[in-house]
CSV table of C-alpha atoms in Angstrom, one decimal:
chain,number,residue,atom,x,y,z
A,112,UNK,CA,-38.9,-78.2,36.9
A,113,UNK,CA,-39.5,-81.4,39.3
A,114,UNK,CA,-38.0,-84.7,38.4
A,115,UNK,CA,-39.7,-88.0,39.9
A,116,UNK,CA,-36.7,-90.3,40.9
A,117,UNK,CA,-37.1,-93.9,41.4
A,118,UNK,CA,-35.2,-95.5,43.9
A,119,UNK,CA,-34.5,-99.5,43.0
A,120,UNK,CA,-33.2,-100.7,46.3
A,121,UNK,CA,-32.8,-105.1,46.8
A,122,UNK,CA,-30.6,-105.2,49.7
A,123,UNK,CA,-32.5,-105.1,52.8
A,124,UNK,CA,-29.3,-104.9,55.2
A,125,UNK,CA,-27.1,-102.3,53.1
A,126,UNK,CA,-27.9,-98.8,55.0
A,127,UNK,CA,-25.1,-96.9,52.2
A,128,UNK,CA,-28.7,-96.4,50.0
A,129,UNK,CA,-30.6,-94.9,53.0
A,130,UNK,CA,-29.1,-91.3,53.2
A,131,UNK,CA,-29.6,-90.9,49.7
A,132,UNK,CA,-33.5,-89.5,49.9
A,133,UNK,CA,-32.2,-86.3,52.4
A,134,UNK,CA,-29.9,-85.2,49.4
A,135,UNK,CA,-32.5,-85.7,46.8
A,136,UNK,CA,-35.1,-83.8,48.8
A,137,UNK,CA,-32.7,-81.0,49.3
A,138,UNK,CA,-32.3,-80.7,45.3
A,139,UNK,CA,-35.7,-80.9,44.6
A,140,UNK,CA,-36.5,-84.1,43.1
A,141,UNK,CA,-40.3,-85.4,44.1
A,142,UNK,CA,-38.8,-89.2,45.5
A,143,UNK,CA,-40.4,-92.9,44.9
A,144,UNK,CA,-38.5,-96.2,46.0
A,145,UNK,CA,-39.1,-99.4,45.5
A,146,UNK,CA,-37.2,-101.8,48.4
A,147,UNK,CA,-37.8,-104.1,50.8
A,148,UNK,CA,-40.4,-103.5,54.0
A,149,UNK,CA,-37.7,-103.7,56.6
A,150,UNK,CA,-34.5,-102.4,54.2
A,151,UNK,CA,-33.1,-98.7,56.6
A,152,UNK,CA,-34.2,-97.4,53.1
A,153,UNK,CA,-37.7,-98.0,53.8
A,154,UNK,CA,-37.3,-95.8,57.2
A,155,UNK,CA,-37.1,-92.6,55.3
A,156,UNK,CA,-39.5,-89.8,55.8
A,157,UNK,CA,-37.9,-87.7,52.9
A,158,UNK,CA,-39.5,-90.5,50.7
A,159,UNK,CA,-43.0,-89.2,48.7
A,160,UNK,CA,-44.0,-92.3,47.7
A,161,UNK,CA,-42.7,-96.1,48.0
A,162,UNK,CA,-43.3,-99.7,47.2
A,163,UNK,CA,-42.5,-102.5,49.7
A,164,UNK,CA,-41.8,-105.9,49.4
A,165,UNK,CA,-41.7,-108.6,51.9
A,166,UNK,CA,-38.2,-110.6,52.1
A,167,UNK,CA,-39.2,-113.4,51.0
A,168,UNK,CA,-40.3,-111.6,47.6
A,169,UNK,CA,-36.5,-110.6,47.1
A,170,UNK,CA,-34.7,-113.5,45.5
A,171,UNK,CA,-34.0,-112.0,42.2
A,172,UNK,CA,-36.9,-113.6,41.3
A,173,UNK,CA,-40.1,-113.3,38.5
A,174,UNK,CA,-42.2,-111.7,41.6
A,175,UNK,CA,-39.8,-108.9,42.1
A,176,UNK,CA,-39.2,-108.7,38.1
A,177,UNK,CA,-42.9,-108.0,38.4
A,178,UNK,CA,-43.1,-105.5,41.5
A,179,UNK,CA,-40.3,-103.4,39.5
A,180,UNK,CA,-42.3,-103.5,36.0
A,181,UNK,CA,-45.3,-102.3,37.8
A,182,UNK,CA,-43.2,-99.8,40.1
A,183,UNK,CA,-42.3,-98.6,36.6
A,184,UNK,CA,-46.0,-98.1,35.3
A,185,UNK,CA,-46.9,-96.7,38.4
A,186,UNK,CA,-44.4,-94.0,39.2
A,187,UNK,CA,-43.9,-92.9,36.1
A,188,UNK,CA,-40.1,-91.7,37.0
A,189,UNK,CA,-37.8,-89.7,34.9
A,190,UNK,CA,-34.9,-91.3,36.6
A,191,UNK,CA,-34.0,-94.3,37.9
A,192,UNK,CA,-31.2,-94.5,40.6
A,193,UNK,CA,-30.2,-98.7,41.5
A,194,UNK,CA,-29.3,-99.1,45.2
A,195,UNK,CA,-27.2,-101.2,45.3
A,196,UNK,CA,-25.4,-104.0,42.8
A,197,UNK,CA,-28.5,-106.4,42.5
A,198,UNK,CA,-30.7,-103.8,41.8
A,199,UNK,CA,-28.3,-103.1,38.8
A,200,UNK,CA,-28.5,-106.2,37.4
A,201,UNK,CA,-32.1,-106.2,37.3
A,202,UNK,CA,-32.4,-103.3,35.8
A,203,UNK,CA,-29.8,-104.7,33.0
A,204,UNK,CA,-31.9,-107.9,32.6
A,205,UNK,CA,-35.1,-105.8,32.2
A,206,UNK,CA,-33.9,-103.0,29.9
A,207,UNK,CA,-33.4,-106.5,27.4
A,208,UNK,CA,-36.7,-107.5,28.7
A,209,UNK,CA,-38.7,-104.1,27.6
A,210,UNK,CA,-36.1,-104.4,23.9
A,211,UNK,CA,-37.9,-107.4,23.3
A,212,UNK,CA,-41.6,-106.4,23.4
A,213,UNK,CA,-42.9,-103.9,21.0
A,214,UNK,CA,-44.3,-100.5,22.2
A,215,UNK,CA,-41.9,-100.8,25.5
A,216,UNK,CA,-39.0,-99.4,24.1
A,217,UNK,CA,-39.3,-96.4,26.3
A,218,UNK,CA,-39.0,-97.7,28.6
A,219,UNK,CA,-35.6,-99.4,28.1
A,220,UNK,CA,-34.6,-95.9,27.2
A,221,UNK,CA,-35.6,-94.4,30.7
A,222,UNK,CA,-32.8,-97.0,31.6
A,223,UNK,CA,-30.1,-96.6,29.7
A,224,UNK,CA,-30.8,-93.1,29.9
A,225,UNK,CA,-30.4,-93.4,33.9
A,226,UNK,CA,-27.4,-95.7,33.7
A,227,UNK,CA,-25.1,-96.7,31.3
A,228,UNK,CA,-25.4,-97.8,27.2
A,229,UNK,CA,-26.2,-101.6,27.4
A,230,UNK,CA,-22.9,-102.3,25.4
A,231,UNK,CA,-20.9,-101.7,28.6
A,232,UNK,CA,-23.1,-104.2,30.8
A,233,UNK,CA,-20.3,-106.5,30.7
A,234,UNK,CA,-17.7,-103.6,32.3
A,235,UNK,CA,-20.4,-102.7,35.1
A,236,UNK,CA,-20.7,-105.9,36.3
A,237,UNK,CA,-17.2,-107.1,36.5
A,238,UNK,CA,-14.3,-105.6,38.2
A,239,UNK,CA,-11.2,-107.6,36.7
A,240,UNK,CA,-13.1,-106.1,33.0
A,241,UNK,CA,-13.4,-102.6,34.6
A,242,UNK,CA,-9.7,-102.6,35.4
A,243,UNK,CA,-8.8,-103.9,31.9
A,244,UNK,CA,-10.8,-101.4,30.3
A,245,UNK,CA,-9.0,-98.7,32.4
A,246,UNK,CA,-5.8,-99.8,31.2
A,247,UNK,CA,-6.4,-99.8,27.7
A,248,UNK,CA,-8.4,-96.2,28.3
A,249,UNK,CA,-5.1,-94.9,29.6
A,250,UNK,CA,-6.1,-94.9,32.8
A,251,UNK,CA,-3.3,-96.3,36.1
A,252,UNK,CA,-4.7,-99.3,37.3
A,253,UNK,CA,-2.7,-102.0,39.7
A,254,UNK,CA,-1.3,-105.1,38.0
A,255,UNK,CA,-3.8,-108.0,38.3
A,256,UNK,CA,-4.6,-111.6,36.5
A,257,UNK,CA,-7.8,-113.4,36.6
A,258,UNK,CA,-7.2,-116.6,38.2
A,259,UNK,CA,-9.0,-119.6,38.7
A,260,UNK,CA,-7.3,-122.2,40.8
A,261,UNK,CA,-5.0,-122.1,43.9
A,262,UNK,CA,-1.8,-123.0,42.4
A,263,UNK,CA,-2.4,-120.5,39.2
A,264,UNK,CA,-2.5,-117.5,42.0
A,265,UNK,CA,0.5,-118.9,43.7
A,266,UNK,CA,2.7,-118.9,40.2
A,267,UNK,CA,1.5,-115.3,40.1
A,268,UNK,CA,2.2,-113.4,43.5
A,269,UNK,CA,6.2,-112.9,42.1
A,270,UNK,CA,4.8,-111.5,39.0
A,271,UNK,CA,2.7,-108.7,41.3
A,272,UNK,CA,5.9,-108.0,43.1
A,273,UNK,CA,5.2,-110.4,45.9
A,274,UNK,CA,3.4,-110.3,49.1
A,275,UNK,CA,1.2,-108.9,49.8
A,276,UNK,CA,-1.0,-109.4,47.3
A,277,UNK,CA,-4.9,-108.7,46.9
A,278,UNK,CA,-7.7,-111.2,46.2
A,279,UNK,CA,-10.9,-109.9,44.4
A,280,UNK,CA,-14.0,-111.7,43.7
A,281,UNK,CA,-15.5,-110.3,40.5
A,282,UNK,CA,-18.5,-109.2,42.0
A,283,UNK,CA,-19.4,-107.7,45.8
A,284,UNK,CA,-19.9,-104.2,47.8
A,285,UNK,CA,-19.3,-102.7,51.0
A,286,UNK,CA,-15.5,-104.5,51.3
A,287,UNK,CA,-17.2,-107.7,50.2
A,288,UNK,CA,-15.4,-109.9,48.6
A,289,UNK,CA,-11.8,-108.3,48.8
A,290,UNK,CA,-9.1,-109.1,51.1
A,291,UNK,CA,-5.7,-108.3,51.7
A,292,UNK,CA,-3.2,-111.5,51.6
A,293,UNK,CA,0.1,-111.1,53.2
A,294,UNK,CA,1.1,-114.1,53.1
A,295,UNK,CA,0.9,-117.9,51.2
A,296,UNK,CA,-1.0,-119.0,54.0
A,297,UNK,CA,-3.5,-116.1,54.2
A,298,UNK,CA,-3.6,-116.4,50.1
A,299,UNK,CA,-4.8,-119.9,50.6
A,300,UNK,CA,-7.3,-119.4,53.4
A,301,UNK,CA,-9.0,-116.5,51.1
A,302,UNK,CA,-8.9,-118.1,47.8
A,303,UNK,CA,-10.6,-121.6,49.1
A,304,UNK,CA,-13.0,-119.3,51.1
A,305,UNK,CA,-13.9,-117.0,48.0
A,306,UNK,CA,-14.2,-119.6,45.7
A,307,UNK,CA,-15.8,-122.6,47.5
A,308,UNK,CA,-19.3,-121.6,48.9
A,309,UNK,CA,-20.9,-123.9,51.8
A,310,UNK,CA,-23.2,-126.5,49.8
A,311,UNK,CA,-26.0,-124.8,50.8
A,312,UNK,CA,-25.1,-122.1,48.9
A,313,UNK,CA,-24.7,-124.1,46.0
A,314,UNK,CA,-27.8,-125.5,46.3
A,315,UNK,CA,-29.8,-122.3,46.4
A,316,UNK,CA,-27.8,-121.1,43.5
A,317,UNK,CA,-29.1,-124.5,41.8
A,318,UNK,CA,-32.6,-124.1,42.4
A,319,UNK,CA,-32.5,-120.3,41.9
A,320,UNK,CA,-31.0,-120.8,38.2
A,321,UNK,CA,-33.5,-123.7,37.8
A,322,UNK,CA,-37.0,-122.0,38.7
A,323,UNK,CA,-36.6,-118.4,38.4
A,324,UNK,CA,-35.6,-116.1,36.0
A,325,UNK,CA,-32.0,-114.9,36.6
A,326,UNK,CA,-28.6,-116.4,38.0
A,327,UNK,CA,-27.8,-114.4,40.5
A,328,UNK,CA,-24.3,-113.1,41.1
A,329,UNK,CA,-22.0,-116.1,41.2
A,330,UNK,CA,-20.0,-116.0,44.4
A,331,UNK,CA,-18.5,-119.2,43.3
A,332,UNK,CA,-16.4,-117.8,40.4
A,333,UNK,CA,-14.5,-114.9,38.7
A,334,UNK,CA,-11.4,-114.4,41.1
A,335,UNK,CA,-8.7,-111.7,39.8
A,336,UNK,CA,-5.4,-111.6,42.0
A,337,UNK,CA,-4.2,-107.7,42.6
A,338,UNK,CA,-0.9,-105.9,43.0
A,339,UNK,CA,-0.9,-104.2,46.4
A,340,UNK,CA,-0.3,-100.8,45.9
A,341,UNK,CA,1.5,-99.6,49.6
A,342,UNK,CA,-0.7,-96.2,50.1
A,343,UNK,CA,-4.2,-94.6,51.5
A,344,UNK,CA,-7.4,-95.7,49.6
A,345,UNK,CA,-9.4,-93.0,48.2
A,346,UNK,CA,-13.2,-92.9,47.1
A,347,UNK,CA,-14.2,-90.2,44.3
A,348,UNK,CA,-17.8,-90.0,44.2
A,349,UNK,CA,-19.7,-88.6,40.9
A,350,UNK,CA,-21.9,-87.3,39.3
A,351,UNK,CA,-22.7,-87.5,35.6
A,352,UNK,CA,-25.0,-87.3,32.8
A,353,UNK,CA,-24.5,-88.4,29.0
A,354,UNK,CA,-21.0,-89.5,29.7
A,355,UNK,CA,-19.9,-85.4,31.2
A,356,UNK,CA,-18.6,-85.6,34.4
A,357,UNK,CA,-20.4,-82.5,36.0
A,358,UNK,CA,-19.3,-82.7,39.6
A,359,UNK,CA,-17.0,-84.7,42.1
A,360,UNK,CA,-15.9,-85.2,45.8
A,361,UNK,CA,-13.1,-87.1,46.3
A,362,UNK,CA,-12.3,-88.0,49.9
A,363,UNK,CA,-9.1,-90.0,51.5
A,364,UNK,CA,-10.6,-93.1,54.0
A,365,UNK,CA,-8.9,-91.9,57.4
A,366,UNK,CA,-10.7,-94.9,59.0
A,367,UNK,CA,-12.4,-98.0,58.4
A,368,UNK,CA,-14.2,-100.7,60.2
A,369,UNK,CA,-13.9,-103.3,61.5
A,370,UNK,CA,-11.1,-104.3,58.9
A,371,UNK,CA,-8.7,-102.3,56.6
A,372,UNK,CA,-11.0,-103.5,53.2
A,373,UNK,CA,-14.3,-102.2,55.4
A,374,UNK,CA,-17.0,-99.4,54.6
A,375,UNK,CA,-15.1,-96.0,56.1
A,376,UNK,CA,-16.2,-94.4,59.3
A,377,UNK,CA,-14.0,-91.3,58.6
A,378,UNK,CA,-13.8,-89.7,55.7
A,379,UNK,CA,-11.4,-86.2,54.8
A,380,UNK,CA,-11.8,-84.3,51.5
A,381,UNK,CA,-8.8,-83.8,49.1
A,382,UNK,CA,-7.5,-82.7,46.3
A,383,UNK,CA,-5.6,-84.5,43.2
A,384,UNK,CA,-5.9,-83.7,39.5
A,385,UNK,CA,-5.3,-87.4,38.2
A,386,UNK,CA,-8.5,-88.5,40.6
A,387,UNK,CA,-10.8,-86.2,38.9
A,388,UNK,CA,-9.1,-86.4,34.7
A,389,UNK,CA,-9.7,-90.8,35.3
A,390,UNK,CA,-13.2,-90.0,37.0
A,391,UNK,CA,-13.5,-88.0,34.3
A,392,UNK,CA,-12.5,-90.5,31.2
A,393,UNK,CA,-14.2,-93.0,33.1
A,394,UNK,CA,-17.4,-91.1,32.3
A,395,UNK,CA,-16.7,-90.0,29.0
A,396,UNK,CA,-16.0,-94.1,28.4
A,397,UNK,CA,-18.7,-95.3,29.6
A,398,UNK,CA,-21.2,-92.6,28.8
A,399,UNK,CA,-21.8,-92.7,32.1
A,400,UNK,CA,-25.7,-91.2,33.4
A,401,UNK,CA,-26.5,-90.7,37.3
A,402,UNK,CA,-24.0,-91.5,40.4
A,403,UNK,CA,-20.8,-93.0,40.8
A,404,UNK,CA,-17.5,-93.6,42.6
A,405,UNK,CA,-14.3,-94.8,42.0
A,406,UNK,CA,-12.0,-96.7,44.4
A,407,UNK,CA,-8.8,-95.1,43.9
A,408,UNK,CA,-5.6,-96.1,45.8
A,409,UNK,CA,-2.6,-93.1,46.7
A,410,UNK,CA,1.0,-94.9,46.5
A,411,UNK,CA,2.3,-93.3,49.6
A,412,UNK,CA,6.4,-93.2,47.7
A,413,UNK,CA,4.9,-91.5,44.6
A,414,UNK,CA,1.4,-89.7,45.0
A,415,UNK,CA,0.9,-91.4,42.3
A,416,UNK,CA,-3.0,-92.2,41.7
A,417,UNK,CA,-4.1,-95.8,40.6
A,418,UNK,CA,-8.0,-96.9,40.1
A,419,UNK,CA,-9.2,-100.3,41.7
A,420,UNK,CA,-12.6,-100.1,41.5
A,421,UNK,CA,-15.9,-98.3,39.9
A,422,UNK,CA,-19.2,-98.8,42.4
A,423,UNK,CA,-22.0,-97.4,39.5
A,424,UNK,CA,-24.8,-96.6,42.1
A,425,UNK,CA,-24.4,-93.9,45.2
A,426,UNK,CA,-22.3,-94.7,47.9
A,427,UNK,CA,-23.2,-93.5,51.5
A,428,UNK,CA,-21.4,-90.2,50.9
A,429,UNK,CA,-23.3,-88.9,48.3
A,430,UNK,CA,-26.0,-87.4,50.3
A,431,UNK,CA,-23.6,-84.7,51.5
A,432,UNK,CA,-24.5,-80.6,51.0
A,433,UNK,CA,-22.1,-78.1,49.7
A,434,UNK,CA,-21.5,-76.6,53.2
A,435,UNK,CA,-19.7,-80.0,54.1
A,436,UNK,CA,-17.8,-81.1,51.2
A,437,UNK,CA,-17.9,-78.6,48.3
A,438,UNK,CA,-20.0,-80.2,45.4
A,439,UNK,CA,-23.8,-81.1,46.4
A,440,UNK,CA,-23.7,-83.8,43.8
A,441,UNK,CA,-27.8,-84.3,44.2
A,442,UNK,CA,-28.2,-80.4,43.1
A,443,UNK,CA,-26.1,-81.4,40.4
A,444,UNK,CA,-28.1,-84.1,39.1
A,445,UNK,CA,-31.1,-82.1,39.6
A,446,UNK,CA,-29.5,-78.8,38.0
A,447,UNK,CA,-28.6,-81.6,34.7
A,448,UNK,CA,-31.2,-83.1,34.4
A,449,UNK,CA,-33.5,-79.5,34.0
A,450,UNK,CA,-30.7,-78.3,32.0
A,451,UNK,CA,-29.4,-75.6,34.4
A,452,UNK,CA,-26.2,-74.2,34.7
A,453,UNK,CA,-24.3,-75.7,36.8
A,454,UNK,CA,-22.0,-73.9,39.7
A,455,UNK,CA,-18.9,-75.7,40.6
A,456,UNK,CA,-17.6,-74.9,44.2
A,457,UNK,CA,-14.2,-75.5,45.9
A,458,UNK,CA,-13.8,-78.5,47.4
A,459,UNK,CA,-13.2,-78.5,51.2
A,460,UNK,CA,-11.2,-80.6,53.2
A,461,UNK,CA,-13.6,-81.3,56.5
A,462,UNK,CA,-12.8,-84.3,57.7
A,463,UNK,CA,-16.5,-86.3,58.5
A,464,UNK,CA,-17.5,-89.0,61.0
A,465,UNK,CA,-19.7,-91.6,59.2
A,466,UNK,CA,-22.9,-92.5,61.1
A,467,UNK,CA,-23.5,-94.6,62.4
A,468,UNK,CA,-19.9,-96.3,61.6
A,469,UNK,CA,-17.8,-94.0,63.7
A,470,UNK,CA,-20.0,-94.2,66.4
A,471,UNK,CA,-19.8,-98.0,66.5
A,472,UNK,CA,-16.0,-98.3,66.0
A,473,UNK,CA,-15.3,-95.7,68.4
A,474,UNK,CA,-18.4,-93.8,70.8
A,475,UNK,CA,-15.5,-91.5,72.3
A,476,UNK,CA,-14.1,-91.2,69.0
A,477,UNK,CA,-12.3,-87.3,68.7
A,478,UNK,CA,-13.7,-87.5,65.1
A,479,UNK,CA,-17.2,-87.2,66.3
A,480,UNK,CA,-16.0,-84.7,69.0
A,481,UNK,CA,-14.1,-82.5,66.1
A,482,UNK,CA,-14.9,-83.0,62.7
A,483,UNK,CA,-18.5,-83.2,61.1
A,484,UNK,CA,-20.7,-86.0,62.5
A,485,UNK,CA,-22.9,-87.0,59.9
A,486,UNK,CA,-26.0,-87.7,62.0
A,487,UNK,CA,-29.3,-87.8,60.1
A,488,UNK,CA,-31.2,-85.9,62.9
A,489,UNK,CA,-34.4,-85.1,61.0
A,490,UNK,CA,-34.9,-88.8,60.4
A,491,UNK,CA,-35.5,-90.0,63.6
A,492,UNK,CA,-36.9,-93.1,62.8
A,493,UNK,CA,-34.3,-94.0,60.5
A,494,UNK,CA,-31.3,-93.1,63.1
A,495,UNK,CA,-33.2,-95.4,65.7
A,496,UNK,CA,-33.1,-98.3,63.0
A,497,UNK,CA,-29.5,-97.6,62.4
A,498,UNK,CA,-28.2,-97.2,65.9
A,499,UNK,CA,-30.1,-100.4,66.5
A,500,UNK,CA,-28.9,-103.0,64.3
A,501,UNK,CA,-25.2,-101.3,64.0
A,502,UNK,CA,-24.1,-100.8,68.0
């Protein structure tokens, strides 16, 4: 039977969501968004049916509060799927909304049913609490410390084994947000930069938490400081339902761009056994519903694997058929959510050329020439939109 998916996209210039709809299609799922008029998301022709909001709509504000209530009553969806990490704190903030008001309670359960139990709100949207609940799940995580003044972090590098050391804020996507500090100077360039916003930015925050309905995320606060674990970062994207880990991917970074805490242009499946038991405890934890992906790092001396990071929404990989990677993790969704069996395949070790990403690090680049270029050719207008605001 035909599920009705609701995409809940709020970034207009993060294309990771925009590759998602091909997948879905592919599974079977009839497809609805709800995302901004000129978002790469809105480019899709795999897309059934969509609402569109003008920019200036998109401030987190009671307008789009409204647009995604009504996108609610109108599509009717049997899943929701958030975009990107605004669109998850919406969708928090409203599943409390619809707890509130009697004869709603549906949907809040459509939401929690699509995401995660409201209990673990806290987890989702911080990454120093994700790490600390991986550590008390059992799970390897690096050393870290929430800090929150210069001379605090500086105490602390000797504890984390010295430089270099890396500096998180508590909120971010993309490689937002995180950088790599090898030195005292670099530590105090990123931590003033992280934690002191231009005024302007302080000012919109102001009037945002004044007149509207919801802070957004504060980008002037919750720092953690991060052993560096010497090794290759890893992604292991997901796919779950009722907290059962039904399907995975996990993939080395061979390349990023333009820096080493960037989105990856090439990607190469593997395989480890600790990647897929935390991915799979993570679910279990967390009761996890619908996609996700843990950063994962691989200590080049050991092999040993640690957890960084959990992104609770798609990442641009997801997308991905079984020919390419081994697990389609939209037919999985699909196959859990009509209560099909579900056929795990072996994972394959292709190594794949991000679009456009490769192509803008590199247009000569032997990964495009070799390996699987992941070009969406039967979306021509969204592979003109991405070709022309990322070369």
């Amino acid at each position: 039977m035909s599920k009705r998916i609701l995409i809940v996209a709020m970034n207009q210039h993060w294309p990771g969501i925009s590759r998602l709809p091909s997948g879905l299609k592919r599974a079977g799922f009839i497809i609805t968004t709800l995302c901004p008029k000129k978002s790469f998301l809105a480019q899709s022709v795999q897309v059934d049916d969509s609402i569109q909001y003008p920019i200036f709509s998109y401030s987190r504000s009671k307008i789009f509060y409204i647009l995604a209530i009504y996108s609610l009553f109108y599509f009717k969806p049997d899943f929701i799927i958030p975009g990107d990490e605004e669109a998850i704190l919406v969708l928090h903030r409203l599943s409390v909304f619809f707890g509130l008001i009697p004869g709603l309670g549906k949907w809040q359960q459509l939401i929690r049913n699509s995401m995660t139990p409201s209990e673990f709100d806290s987890i989702i949207e911080s990454k120093e609490l994700f790490v600390e609940s991986c550590r008390d799940w059992g799970i390897r995580v690096p050393k870290s410390f929430s800090v929150s003044h210069l001379q605090q972090a500086t105490q602390l590098v000797p504890e984390l084994g010295g430089f270099p050391v890396v500096i998180k804020k508590d909120s971010g996507y993309g490689g937002s947000g995180v950088a790599v500090c090898e030195n005292q100077e670099e530590l105090n360039q990123k931590f003033r930069e992280f934690q002191e916003p231009p005024h302007f930015t302080v000012l919109i925050k102001h009037i945002l938490r004044k007149f509207f309905f919801i802070s957004i995320f504060d980008s002037g606060e919750g720092l953690s400081l991060q052993q560096y674990i010497d090794g290759q970062v890893a992604l292991a994207p997901f796919v779950a339902l009722r907290g059962e880990l039904f399907a995975i991917n996990p993939m080395i970074k061979v390349l990023t761009y333009p820096t080493k805490t960037s989105p990856s242009c090439v990607v190469q499946g593997f395989e480890n056994d600790e990647v897929f038991n935390f991915s799979k405890i993570v679910a279990s934890k967390l009761n996890y519903n619908g996609f996700g992906s843990l950063d994962v790092m691989i200590e080049n001396s050991t092999g040993k694997c640690f957890v960084i990071e959990l992104n609770p929404r798609p990442i641009p990989t997801v997308h991905l058929k079984a020919e390419v990677i081994g697990n389609d993790l939209c037919v999985c969704l699909f196959n859990a959510l009509n209560n099909i069996k579900q056929e795990t395949h072996p994972l394959k070790l292709a190594t794949i050329a991000l679009f456009p990403n490769e192509l803008k690090r590199d247009p000569h680049s032997p990964y495009i020439k070799d390996g699987y270029h992941d070009v969406p050719e039967n979306e021509p207008k969204l592979m003109e939109s991405l070709l022309k605001n990322h070369l």
